[in-house]
CSV table of C-alpha atoms in Angstrom, one decimal:
chain,number,residue,atom,x,y,z
A,1,MET,CA,117.9,-27.4,-74.9
A,2,ALA,CA,119.0,-30.3,-72.3
A,3,PRO,CA,120.5,-33.5,-73.5
A,4,HIS,CA,118.0,-36.1,-73.9
A,5,LEU,CA,118.6,-39.0,-71.7
A,6,SER,CA,118.0,-42.5,-73.7
A,7,PHE,CA,115.6,-44.8,-71.8
A,8,PRO,CA,118.1,-47.6,-71.4
A,9,ILE,CA,120.7,-45.3,-69.4
A,10,ALA,CA,117.9,-43.5,-67.3
A,11,LEU,CA,116.8,-47.2,-66.5
A,12,VAL,CA,120.4,-48.3,-65.4
A,13,TYR,CA,120.6,-44.7,-63.1
A,14,ILE,CA,117.3,-45.8,-61.5
A,15,ILE,CA,118.4,-49.3,-60.6
A,16,ILE,CA,121.8,-48.0,-59.3
A,17,LEU,CA,119.8,-45.8,-57.0
A,18,LEU,CA,117.5,-48.1,-55.6
A,19,ILE,CA,119.8,-50.7,-55.0
A,20,PRO,CA,121.2,-48.9,-51.7
A,21,LEU,CA,117.4,-47.8,-51.1
A,22,LEU,CA,116.1,-51.4,-51.2
A,23,THR,CA,119.4,-52.8,-49.2
A,24,LEU,CA,118.3,-50.2,-46.4
A,25,ARG,CA,115.1,-51.1,-46.5
A,26,LEU,CA,116.1,-55.1,-46.2
A,27,LEU,CA,118.3,-54.1,-43.4
A,28,ALA,CA,115.7,-52.3,-41.4
A,29,ILE,CA,113.4,-55.2,-41.1
A,30,LEU,CA,115.9,-57.8,-40.2
A,31,PRO,CA,117.9,-58.2,-36.9
A,32,PRO,CA,119.6,-56.6,-35.5
A,33,ASN,CA,118.0,-53.4,-36.5
A,34,ARG,CA,114.3,-54.5,-36.2
A,35,PRO,CA,112.8,-52.8,-33.3
A,36,PRO,CA,111.8,-55.3,-30.3
A,37,PRO,CA,108.5,-56.0,-30.0
A,38,ALA,CA,106.2,-53.8,-28.4
A,39,LYS,CA,104.8,-54.6,-25.2
A,40,ARG,CA,101.4,-56.6,-24.8
A,41,LYS,CA,99.4,-57.3,-22.1
A,42,ARG,CA,99.0,-61.2,-21.3
A,43,GLY,CA,95.0,-62.0,-22.4
A,44,THR,CA,94.9,-59.5,-25.0
A,45,PRO,CA,94.0,-61.6,-28.2
A,46,THR,CA,97.0,-63.1,-29.7
A,47,ARG,CA,97.8,-65.3,-32.9
A,48,LEU,CA,100.6,-68.0,-32.8
A,49,LEU,CA,101.4,-70.0,-36.0
A,50,ILE,CA,103.0,-73.2,-35.5
A,51,VAL,CA,104.9,-75.2,-38.5
A,52,LEU,CA,104.5,-78.7,-38.3
A,53,GLY,CA,106.4,-81.0,-40.5
A,54,SER,CA,107.1,-84.6,-41.8
A,55,GLY,CA,109.5,-87.0,-40.0
A,56,GLY,CA,110.7,-85.8,-36.7
A,57,HIS,CA,109.8,-82.1,-37.0
A,58,THR,CA,106.2,-82.7,-35.7
A,59,ALA,CA,107.3,-84.9,-32.9
A,60,GLU,CA,110.2,-82.7,-32.0
A,61,MET,CA,107.6,-79.6,-32.2
A,62,LEU,CA,105.2,-81.1,-29.8
A,63,ALA,CA,107.7,-82.4,-27.3
A,64,MET,CA,109.0,-78.8,-27.0
A,65,LEU,CA,105.7,-77.2,-26.5
A,66,ARG,CA,104.7,-79.8,-24.0
A,67,ASN,CA,108.0,-79.1,-22.0
A,68,ALA,CA,107.2,-75.3,-22.5
A,69,GLU,CA,103.8,-75.7,-20.7
A,70,ALA,CA,105.5,-77.7,-18.1
A,71,SER,CA,107.9,-74.9,-17.5
A,72,GLY,CA,105.0,-72.6,-17.1
A,73,LEU,CA,103.8,-71.1,-20.8
A,74,ARG,CA,100.3,-70.6,-20.3
A,75,TRP,CA,98.1,-71.4,-23.4
A,76,LYS,CA,95.7,-68.9,-22.4
A,77,ASP,CA,97.9,-66.1,-23.5
A,78,TYR,CA,98.5,-67.5,-26.9
A,79,THR,CA,94.6,-67.2,-27.5
A,80,HIS,CA,94.7,-68.5,-31.0
A,81,ARG,CA,96.9,-71.3,-32.6
A,82,THR,CA,97.4,-71.8,-36.5
A,83,TRP,CA,99.0,-74.9,-37.0
A,84,VAL,CA,100.6,-75.2,-40.5
A,85,VAL,CA,100.8,-79.0,-42.0
A,86,SER,CA,101.9,-79.9,-45.6
A,87,SER,CA,99.6,-81.2,-47.8
A,88,GLY,CA,99.1,-85.1,-47.4
A,89,ASP,CA,100.7,-84.9,-43.7
A,90,SER,CA,97.4,-86.2,-41.9
A,91,VAL,CA,99.6,-87.5,-39.1
A,92,SER,CA,100.7,-84.0,-38.3
A,93,ALA,CA,97.2,-82.9,-38.6
A,94,ASP,CA,96.2,-85.5,-36.0
A,95,ARG,CA,98.8,-84.8,-33.9
A,96,ALA,CA,98.0,-81.3,-33.7
A,97,LYS,CA,94.2,-81.9,-33.1
A,98,GLY,CA,95.4,-84.4,-30.3
A,99,PHE,CA,97.4,-81.9,-28.6
A,100,GLU,CA,94.9,-79.2,-28.5
A,101,THR,CA,92.6,-81.6,-27.1
A,102,GLU,CA,95.2,-82.4,-24.4
A,103,VAL,CA,95.8,-78.4,-23.8
A,104,ALA,CA,92.1,-78.4,-23.2
A,105,ALA,CA,91.6,-81.3,-21.0
A,106,ASN,CA,94.7,-79.9,-19.0
A,107,CYS,CA,92.7,-76.9,-18.1
A,108,SER,CA,89.9,-78.8,-16.4
A,109,GLY,CA,86.4,-78.2,-17.5
A,110,SER,CA,87.5,-76.1,-20.7
A,111,ARG,CA,86.9,-76.6,-24.1
A,112,VAL,CA,88.9,-75.9,-27.2
A,113,LYS,CA,87.2,-74.2,-30.0
A,114,ASP,CA,87.9,-76.5,-33.4
A,115,HIS,CA,88.2,-74.0,-36.3
A,116,ALA,CA,89.3,-76.6,-38.9
A,117,LEU,CA,89.9,-73.8,-41.6
A,118,GLY,CA,91.2,-74.9,-45.1
A,119,ILE,CA,93.5,-72.0,-46.5
A,120,SER,CA,91.0,-70.8,-48.7
A,121,LEU,CA,88.5,-70.2,-45.7
A,122,MET,CA,88.2,-67.4,-43.3
A,123,ASP,CA,85.8,-67.3,-40.5
A,124,SER,CA,86.1,-64.8,-37.5
A,125,PRO,CA,86.0,-66.8,-34.4
A,126,GLU,CA,82.8,-66.7,-32.5
A,127,LYS,CA,82.4,-65.2,-29.1
A,128,PRO,CA,82.2,-67.6,-26.5
A,129,ARG,CA,79.1,-68.5,-24.9
A,130,ALA,CA,78.3,-66.9,-21.4
A,131,GLY,CA,80.0,-69.1,-18.8
A,132,GLU,CA,82.1,-70.9,-21.0
A,133,ASP,CA,85.9,-71.5,-20.3
A,134,VAL,CA,87.7,-71.6,-23.2
A,135,VAL,CA,91.6,-72.3,-23.6
A,136,GLY,CA,91.6,-70.1,-27.0
A,137,SER,CA,90.9,-71.3,-30.4
A,138,TYR,CA,92.8,-72.9,-33.1
A,139,ASP,CA,92.7,-74.0,-36.7
A,140,ILE,CA,95.1,-76.3,-39.0
A,141,ALA,CA,96.0,-74.6,-42.5
A,142,ILE,CA,97.5,-76.8,-45.2
A,143,LEU,CA,100.3,-75.7,-47.4
A,144,PRO,CA,101.2,-77.8,-50.5
A,145,ARG,CA,105.2,-79.1,-49.9
A,146,ALA,CA,108.1,-76.9,-50.9
A,147,ARG,CA,110.1,-80.2,-51.4
A,148,ARG,CA,109.3,-83.6,-51.0
A,149,ILE,CA,112.0,-86.2,-49.6
A,150,HIS,CA,114.5,-87.2,-52.0
A,151,GLN,CA,113.2,-84.4,-54.4
A,152,SER,CA,116.4,-83.0,-56.8
A,153,LEU,CA,117.2,-79.5,-55.9
A,154,LEU,CA,116.8,-78.6,-59.5
A,155,THR,CA,113.1,-79.0,-59.4
A,156,THR,CA,112.6,-77.7,-55.7
A,157,PRO,CA,112.5,-73.9,-56.9
A,158,ILE,CA,109.4,-74.8,-58.7
A,159,SER,CA,107.7,-76.6,-56.0
A,160,ALA,CA,108.9,-73.9,-53.5
A,161,LEU,CA,107.2,-70.8,-55.5
A,162,TYR,CA,103.9,-72.8,-55.7
A,163,CYS,CA,104.4,-73.0,-51.9
A,164,LEU,CA,105.1,-69.6,-51.6
A,165,TYR,CA,101.9,-68.4,-53.2
A,166,HIS,CA,100.0,-70.1,-50.8
A,167,CYS,CA,101.9,-68.8,-47.7
A,168,PHE,CA,100.9,-65.3,-48.9
A,169,ARG,CA,97.3,-66.5,-49.0
A,170,ILE,CA,97.4,-68.1,-45.4
A,171,LEU,CA,99.4,-65.1,-44.1
A,172,SER,CA,97.3,-62.2,-45.4
A,173,SER,CA,94.0,-63.7,-46.2
A,174,LEU,CA,93.0,-62.0,-42.8
A,175,PRO,CA,92.6,-58.3,-41.8
A,176,ALA,CA,95.8,-56.8,-41.4
A,177,SER,CA,95.4,-57.0,-37.5
A,178,GLN,CA,95.2,-60.5,-37.6
A,179,TYR,CA,98.5,-61.4,-39.3
A,180,PRO,CA,100.2,-63.9,-36.9
A,181,ASP,CA,102.0,-62.2,-33.9
A,182,LEU,CA,104.4,-65.1,-33.9
A,183,ILE,CA,105.7,-67.5,-36.2
A,184,LEU,CA,107.2,-70.8,-34.5
A,185,ALA,CA,109.2,-73.3,-36.8
A,186,ASN,CA,111.8,-76.1,-36.2
A,187,GLY,CA,113.0,-76.9,-39.8
A,188,PRO,CA,111.0,-78.1,-42.6
A,189,ALA,CA,111.5,-76.5,-46.1
A,190,THR,CA,107.7,-75.5,-46.0
A,191,ALA,CA,108.6,-73.4,-42.9
A,192,THR,CA,111.5,-71.4,-44.9
A,193,ILE,CA,109.1,-70.6,-47.4
A,194,LEU,CA,106.6,-69.3,-45.0
A,195,ILE,CA,109.0,-67.1,-43.1
A,196,LEU,CA,110.4,-65.6,-46.4
A,197,ALA,CA,106.8,-65.0,-47.3
A,198,SER,CA,106.4,-62.9,-43.9
A,199,LEU,CA,109.8,-61.3,-44.8
A,200,ILE,CA,108.4,-60.1,-48.3
A,201,LEU,CA,105.0,-58.8,-46.3
A,202,ARG,CA,107.0,-56.8,-44.0
A,203,PHE,CA,109.3,-55.6,-46.7
A,204,PHE,CA,106.6,-53.8,-48.8
A,205,ASP,CA,104.6,-53.1,-45.6
A,206,ILE,CA,101.6,-54.8,-47.1
A,207,ARG,CA,98.6,-53.8,-45.0
A,208,GLY,CA,100.6,-52.9,-42.3
A,209,ALA,CA,102.9,-55.7,-42.0
A,210,SER,CA,105.8,-54.2,-40.9
A,211,LYS,CA,104.6,-53.4,-37.4
A,212,ARG,CA,107.0,-53.9,-34.4
A,213,GLY,CA,104.9,-57.0,-33.0
A,214,THR,CA,103.9,-58.4,-36.2
A,215,MET,CA,105.1,-61.6,-37.5
A,216,ARG,CA,107.9,-62.5,-35.3
A,217,THR,CA,109.8,-65.5,-36.0
A,218,VAL,CA,111.4,-67.9,-33.6
A,219,TYR,CA,113.6,-70.8,-35.3
A,220,VAL,CA,114.6,-73.8,-33.2
A,221,GLU,CA,116.9,-75.8,-35.1
A,222,SER,CA,116.2,-79.5,-34.7
A,223,TRP,CA,117.8,-81.6,-32.1
A,224,ALA,CA,119.3,-83.9,-34.7
A,225,ARG,CA,121.5,-80.6,-35.8
A,226,VAL,CA,124.5,-81.4,-33.4
A,227,ASN,CA,127.6,-80.1,-35.6
A,228,ARG,CA,126.0,-78.3,-38.8
A,229,LEU,CA,123.0,-76.2,-39.2
A,230,SER,CA,120.4,-77.8,-41.7
A,231,LEU,CA,119.5,-76.1,-45.1
A,232,SER,CA,116.5,-74.3,-43.4
A,233,GLY,CA,119.1,-73.2,-40.5
A,234,LYS,CA,121.7,-72.0,-42.8
A,235,LEU,CA,119.0,-69.8,-44.9
A,236,LEU,CA,117.1,-68.4,-41.7
A,237,VAL,CA,119.9,-67.6,-39.1
A,238,ARG,CA,120.4,-64.4,-40.2
A,239,VAL,CA,116.6,-63.4,-40.8
A,240,VAL,CA,114.5,-64.8,-38.1
A,241,ASP,CA,114.0,-62.7,-34.7
A,242,ARG,CA,115.3,-65.6,-32.4
A,243,PHE,CA,117.5,-68.7,-33.3
A,244,LEU,CA,117.7,-71.2,-30.9
A,245,VAL,CA,120.2,-74.4,-31.1
A,246,GLN,CA,119.7,-77.6,-29.1
A,247,TRP,CA,123.6,-78.6,-28.8
A,248,PRO,CA,126.4,-76.7,-27.4
A,249,GLY,CA,128.7,-76.8,-30.6
A,250,LEU,CA,126.1,-74.5,-32.3
A,251,GLU,CA,126.1,-71.8,-29.7
A,252,GLY,CA,126.8,-68.4,-31.3
A,253,VAL,CA,126.2,-69.9,-35.1
A,254,GLY,CA,125.8,-67.1,-37.4
A,255,GLY,CA,126.8,-64.9,-34.7
A,256,ARG,CA,123.4,-65.3,-32.8
A,257,GLY,CA,122.5,-68.9,-32.1
A,258,GLU,CA,121.2,-68.9,-28.6
A,259,PHE,CA,121.9,-72.4,-26.9
A,260,LEU,CA,119.4,-73.1,-23.6
A,261,GLY,CA,119.9,-76.6,-23.5
A,262,VAL,CA,118.2,-79.5,-25.1
A,263,LEU,CA,114.4,-78.4,-25.7
A,264,VAL,CA,112.4,-81.7,-26.6
B,1,MET,CA,107.9,-121.4,-19.7
B,2,ALA,CA,110.7,-119.2,-21.2
B,3,SER,CA,110.2,-115.4,-21.0
B,4,THR,CA,110.0,-113.4,-24.2
B,5,LYS,CA,112.5,-110.8,-25.3
B,6,THR,CA,111.5,-108.5,-28.1
B,7,CYS,CA,113.7,-106.8,-30.7
B,8,PHE,CA,111.6,-103.7,-32.2
B,9,VAL,CA,113.2,-102.3,-35.6
B,10,THR,CA,111.7,-99.2,-36.9
B,11,VAL,CA,112.9,-97.3,-39.8
B,12,GLY,CA,110.5,-94.4,-39.8
B,13,ALA,CA,107.4,-93.0,-41.0
B,14,THR,CA,109.1,-90.6,-44.1
B,15,ALA,CA,111.9,-92.6,-45.8
B,16,SER,CA,112.5,-96.0,-46.8
B,17,PHE,CA,115.5,-97.9,-45.5
B,18,HIS,CA,116.0,-101.1,-47.4
B,19,ASP,CA,119.2,-101.9,-46.0
B,20,LEU,CA,118.3,-101.7,-42.6
B,21,VAL,CA,115.6,-104.3,-43.1
B,22,LYS,CA,117.8,-106.3,-44.9
B,23,GLY,CA,120.3,-106.2,-42.2
B,24,VAL,CA,118.1,-107.4,-39.2
B,25,LEU,CA,117.0,-110.1,-41.4
B,26,SER,CA,120.3,-111.4,-42.4
B,27,PRO,CA,121.3,-115.0,-41.1
B,28,SER,CA,124.3,-113.5,-38.8
B,29,PHE,CA,121.9,-111.2,-37.1
B,30,LEU,CA,119.2,-113.4,-36.3
B,31,LYS,CA,121.7,-115.7,-34.8
B,32,ALA,CA,123.1,-113.0,-32.8
B,33,LEU,CA,119.5,-112.2,-31.7
B,34,GLN,CA,119.2,-116.0,-30.7
B,35,SER,CA,122.6,-115.9,-28.6
B,36,HIS,CA,121.2,-113.3,-26.6
B,37,SER,CA,117.5,-114.9,-26.0
B,38,TYR,CA,115.7,-113.0,-28.0
B,39,THR,CA,112.5,-114.7,-29.2
B,40,ASP,CA,110.5,-112.1,-31.1
B,41,LEU,CA,111.5,-109.6,-34.2
B,42,ILE,CA,109.3,-106.9,-34.9
B,43,VAL,CA,109.8,-104.5,-38.0
B,44,GLN,CA,108.2,-101.5,-39.1
B,45,TYR,CA,109.5,-101.7,-42.6
B,46,GLY,CA,108.4,-98.2,-43.6
B,47,VAL,CA,106.5,-96.9,-46.5
B,48,ASP,CA,107.6,-99.0,-49.9
B,49,GLY,CA,109.6,-101.7,-47.7
B,50,LYS,CA,107.2,-104.8,-47.6
B,51,GLN,CA,108.7,-106.3,-50.9
B,52,THR,CA,112.5,-106.0,-49.1
B,53,PHE,CA,110.8,-107.5,-45.9
B,54,ASP,CA,108.8,-110.5,-47.4
B,55,LEU,CA,111.9,-111.5,-49.7
B,56,ALA,CA,114.4,-111.4,-46.8
B,57,VAL,CA,111.7,-113.2,-44.4
B,58,LYS,CA,111.6,-116.0,-47.1
B,59,ALA,CA,115.6,-116.2,-47.6
B,60,ALA,CA,116.0,-116.5,-43.5
B,61,GLY,CA,114.1,-119.6,-43.4
B,62,SER,CA,113.5,-120.9,-39.6
B,63,SER,CA,115.4,-119.1,-37.4
B,64,GLY,CA,114.1,-120.0,-34.0
B,65,ILE,CA,112.7,-116.5,-34.0
B,66,GLN,CA,109.1,-115.2,-34.2
B,67,ILE,CA,109.1,-112.6,-37.0
B,68,SER,CA,106.5,-110.2,-38.0
B,69,GLY,CA,106.2,-106.8,-39.6
B,70,PHE,CA,104.1,-103.8,-40.8
B,71,GLU,CA,104.4,-100.9,-42.7
B,72,LEU,CA,103.0,-98.1,-40.7
B,73,GLU,CA,101.4,-97.3,-37.4
B,74,LYS,CA,99.6,-94.3,-37.5
B,75,ALA,CA,98.3,-94.1,-33.8
B,76,GLY,CA,102.4,-94.2,-33.0
B,77,LEU,CA,104.7,-96.6,-32.3
B,78,GLY,CA,104.3,-96.5,-28.4
B,79,LYS,CA,102.4,-100.2,-28.3
B,80,TYR,CA,106.0,-101.7,-29.8
B,81,MET,CA,107.8,-99.6,-27.9
B,82,ARG,CA,106.3,-101.2,-24.8
B,83,LEU,CA,107.0,-104.6,-26.3
B,84,ALA,CA,110.6,-103.9,-26.5
B,85,LYS,CA,110.7,-102.6,-22.9
B,86,GLY,CA,109.1,-105.7,-21.5
B,87,SER,CA,106.9,-106.1,-18.6
B,88,GLY,CA,108.9,-107.9,-15.9
B,89,LYS,CA,109.1,-112.0,-15.5
B,90,GLU,CA,107.5,-113.0,-18.6
B,91,ALA,CA,108.8,-110.4,-20.8
B,92,GLN,CA,112.4,-109.3,-20.6
B,93,GLU,CA,113.6,-106.0,-21.4
B,94,GLY,CA,114.8,-106.2,-25.3
B,95,VAL,CA,116.1,-103.6,-27.6
B,96,VAL,CA,114.8,-100.9,-30.1
B,97,ILE,CA,116.7,-100.6,-33.4
B,98,SER,CA,115.8,-97.4,-35.0
B,99,HIS,CA,116.9,-95.2,-37.9
B,100,ALA,CA,118.3,-92.0,-36.3
B,101,GLY,CA,115.3,-89.8,-36.4
B,102,SER,CA,114.7,-87.6,-33.6
B,103,GLY,CA,111.4,-88.9,-32.9
B,104,SER,CA,112.1,-92.3,-32.6
B,105,ILE,CA,114.9,-91.7,-30.4
B,106,LEU,CA,113.6,-89.6,-27.9
B,107,ASP,CA,110.7,-92.2,-27.8
B,108,ALA,CA,112.8,-94.9,-26.4
B,109,LEU,CA,115.2,-92.9,-24.6
B,110,ARG,CA,112.1,-91.5,-22.4
B,111,GLN,CA,110.9,-95.0,-21.9
B,112,GLN,CA,114.3,-95.9,-20.8
B,113,ILE,CA,114.7,-98.6,-23.4
B,114,PRO,CA,118.2,-99.8,-25.0
B,115,ILE,CA,118.6,-98.3,-28.5
B,116,ILE,CA,120.7,-98.7,-31.3
B,117,VAL,CA,121.0,-95.7,-33.9
B,118,VAL,CA,121.4,-96.8,-37.4
B,119,PRO,CA,122.0,-93.6,-39.6
B,120,ASN,CA,120.5,-94.0,-43.0
B,121,ALA,CA,123.3,-92.5,-45.3
B,122,THR,CA,120.9,-91.8,-48.5
B,123,LEU,CA,119.3,-89.0,-46.7
B,124,LEU,CA,120.1,-85.2,-47.7
B,125,ASP,CA,123.7,-84.6,-46.5
B,126,ASN,CA,123.6,-87.7,-43.9
B,127,HIS,CA,123.5,-85.4,-40.9
B,128,GLN,CA,121.9,-88.4,-38.9
B,129,VAL,CA,125.4,-89.9,-38.2
B,130,GLU,CA,126.1,-86.8,-36.1
B,131,LEU,CA,123.2,-87.2,-33.7
B,132,ALA,CA,124.0,-90.8,-33.4
B,133,GLU,CA,127.5,-90.3,-32.6
B,134,ALA,CA,126.9,-87.6,-30.1
B,135,LEU,CA,124.6,-89.4,-28.6
B,136,ALA,CA,126.6,-92.6,-28.4
B,137,GLU,CA,129.6,-90.5,-27.2
B,138,GLN,CA,127.4,-89.4,-23.9
B,139,GLU,CA,126.5,-92.9,-23.8
B,140,TYR,CA,122.5,-92.5,-24.4
B,141,VAL,CA,122.5,-94.9,-27.2
B,142,VAL,CA,124.2,-97.4,-29.5
B,143,HIS,CA,125.7,-96.2,-32.6
B,144,GLY,CA,125.0,-99.0,-34.9
B,145,ARG,CA,126.7,-99.8,-38.3
B,146,LEU,CA,124.8,-101.5,-41.0
B,147,GLU,CA,127.9,-103.8,-41.5
B,148,ASN,CA,128.3,-105.2,-38.0
B,149,LEU,CA,124.4,-105.4,-36.5
B,150,ALA,CA,125.5,-107.9,-34.2
B,151,LYS,CA,128.1,-106.1,-32.6
B,152,ALA,CA,125.6,-103.3,-32.2
B,153,LEU,CA,123.5,-105.6,-30.2
B,154,GLU,CA,126.3,-106.9,-28.2
B,155,ASP,CA,127.0,-103.3,-26.9
B,156,ALA,CA,123.2,-102.8,-26.3
B,157,GLU,CA,123.2,-105.5,-23.8
B,158,ARG,CA,126.2,-103.8,-21.9
B,159,LEU,CA,124.1,-100.4,-22.4
B,160,ARG,CA,121.5,-102.0,-20.7
B,161,GLU,CA,123.5,-102.0,-17.5
B,162,ARG,CA,124.1,-98.5,-17.5
B,163,GLN,CA,120.7,-96.9,-18.8
B,164,LYS,CA,120.7,-93.4,-18.2
B,165,GLU,CA,118.1,-91.1,-17.6
B,166,TRP,CA,116.3,-88.7,-20.1
B,167,PRO,CA,115.9,-86.0,-20.1
B,168,PRO,CA,119.2,-85.5,-18.2
B,169,ALA,CA,118.0,-84.2,-14.8
B,170,ASN,CA,120.9,-82.9,-12.8
B,171,SER,CA,123.0,-81.0,-15.6
B,172,GLY,CA,123.0,-77.3,-14.9
B,173,VAL,CA,122.4,-76.5,-18.6
B,174,HIS,CA,119.4,-78.6,-18.8
B,175,ARG,CA,118.1,-77.1,-15.7
B,176,GLN,CA,118.4,-73.8,-16.9
B,177,ALA,CA,116.3,-75.1,-19.9
B,178,LYS,CA,113.5,-76.3,-18.3
B,179,ALA,CA,113.2,-73.0,-16.2
B,180,VAL,CA,113.3,-70.5,-19.0
B,181,GLY,CA,113.7,-72.2,-22.2
B,182,LEU,CA,111.6,-71.9,-24.9
B,183,ARG,CA,108.8,-70.7,-23.0
B,184,GLY,CA,111.0,-67.5,-22.2
B,185,ILE,CA,111.6,-66.9,-25.6
B,186,LEU,CA,108.1,-67.0,-26.7
B,187,ASP,CA,107.0,-64.8,-24.1
B,188,GLU,CA,109.6,-62.4,-25.0
B,189,GLU,CA,108.7,-62.2,-28.5
B,190,MET,CA,105.2,-61.7,-28.0
B,191,GLY,CA,106.1,-58.7,-25.8
B,192,PHE,CA,104.5,-59.9,-22.5
B,193,LEU,CA,104.9,-57.7,-19.5
B,194,ASP,CA,106.0,-59.4,-16.5
């Protein structure tokens, strides 16, 4: 008769076996092992998620996007923009709306479709009426703050978990084919939680989250960071698909910081 | 009639910065303002700065400078930046004194107004000092210290003569950034065929 394996010992064996498997899985979804994005034709529907934050984060983000547009970025290629703002940050929400209005005005005669969705709503975008020239659509999603300014780092994990829950809801409240294609962030703690949420979804491949072109992440370290990364930057440097810095002293940070000059 | 010259002070919209509010309303700084022909001082004192501001104004008494202040401006600070910039004959170019937040600094740089950057030491890990130092080293801003704002004002007058363009137009690196930069990265990560 076979020796009887006690339950605690069996559990230990399982955990020991799982660790390498989980590690391999994690490594597979992170750079440099994550496969490059699948090729995509311009004009197909895309969803860009832009994270705004208090203080200079929003100012820098909008300055960067305006410069990108000036250097040839076509908003028509980024058909749907989701602007993520922290709860209470009405200034950032207003700036996002203002930016979208500018985008529409720059393509003369176009209008931007405004879907002001809260995190609990989901609407499929209407089809444009015949003859209507639209520069895509946008919505503004609101997230509870991961950390308030001056908040003690001891209580931050609690508020961060609450924020994480809502990140899942924002990212996966739409059918899998509409996970954001690209997440763009430049530093607020909210962005870190959101990117972490996207990693968890991809790790477990929830509703096909682990595809090559889904939820790719671009992180731009703040222009205010000259010699040292921010806390968000340190947490994300090995985890995002592209990591950009704006001062030469940070080029190559984490083995992968890319320096293309000042972007703001 | 004498022309106006405005000093605009901003502590930002997110964190409080009482020390800067007190510093720019101190008798020694107000005297320095007068000696450089400033006529107006406008202070954006931030989220909980009203009490500090009111107390300091009262303590300052009469100073020959027109002092006004406000908490926040939702529409942005462009209007006050333009006052500091001046419009020529009746309004000389003044100065902006700002916390070391990237938004305010970029605003002042784009409008080509001399700017004194004062880092707020109470923020998380005090990273603001590095930005102030790096920009001061490249002579885009004056790195102001709370202990000696009067000196910073003097330095700003000198900076006025050497005002540099923003964004830097001629550096090869920055030319590259305009050409490829963020747009290239976004397009690549989207997988656009080109």
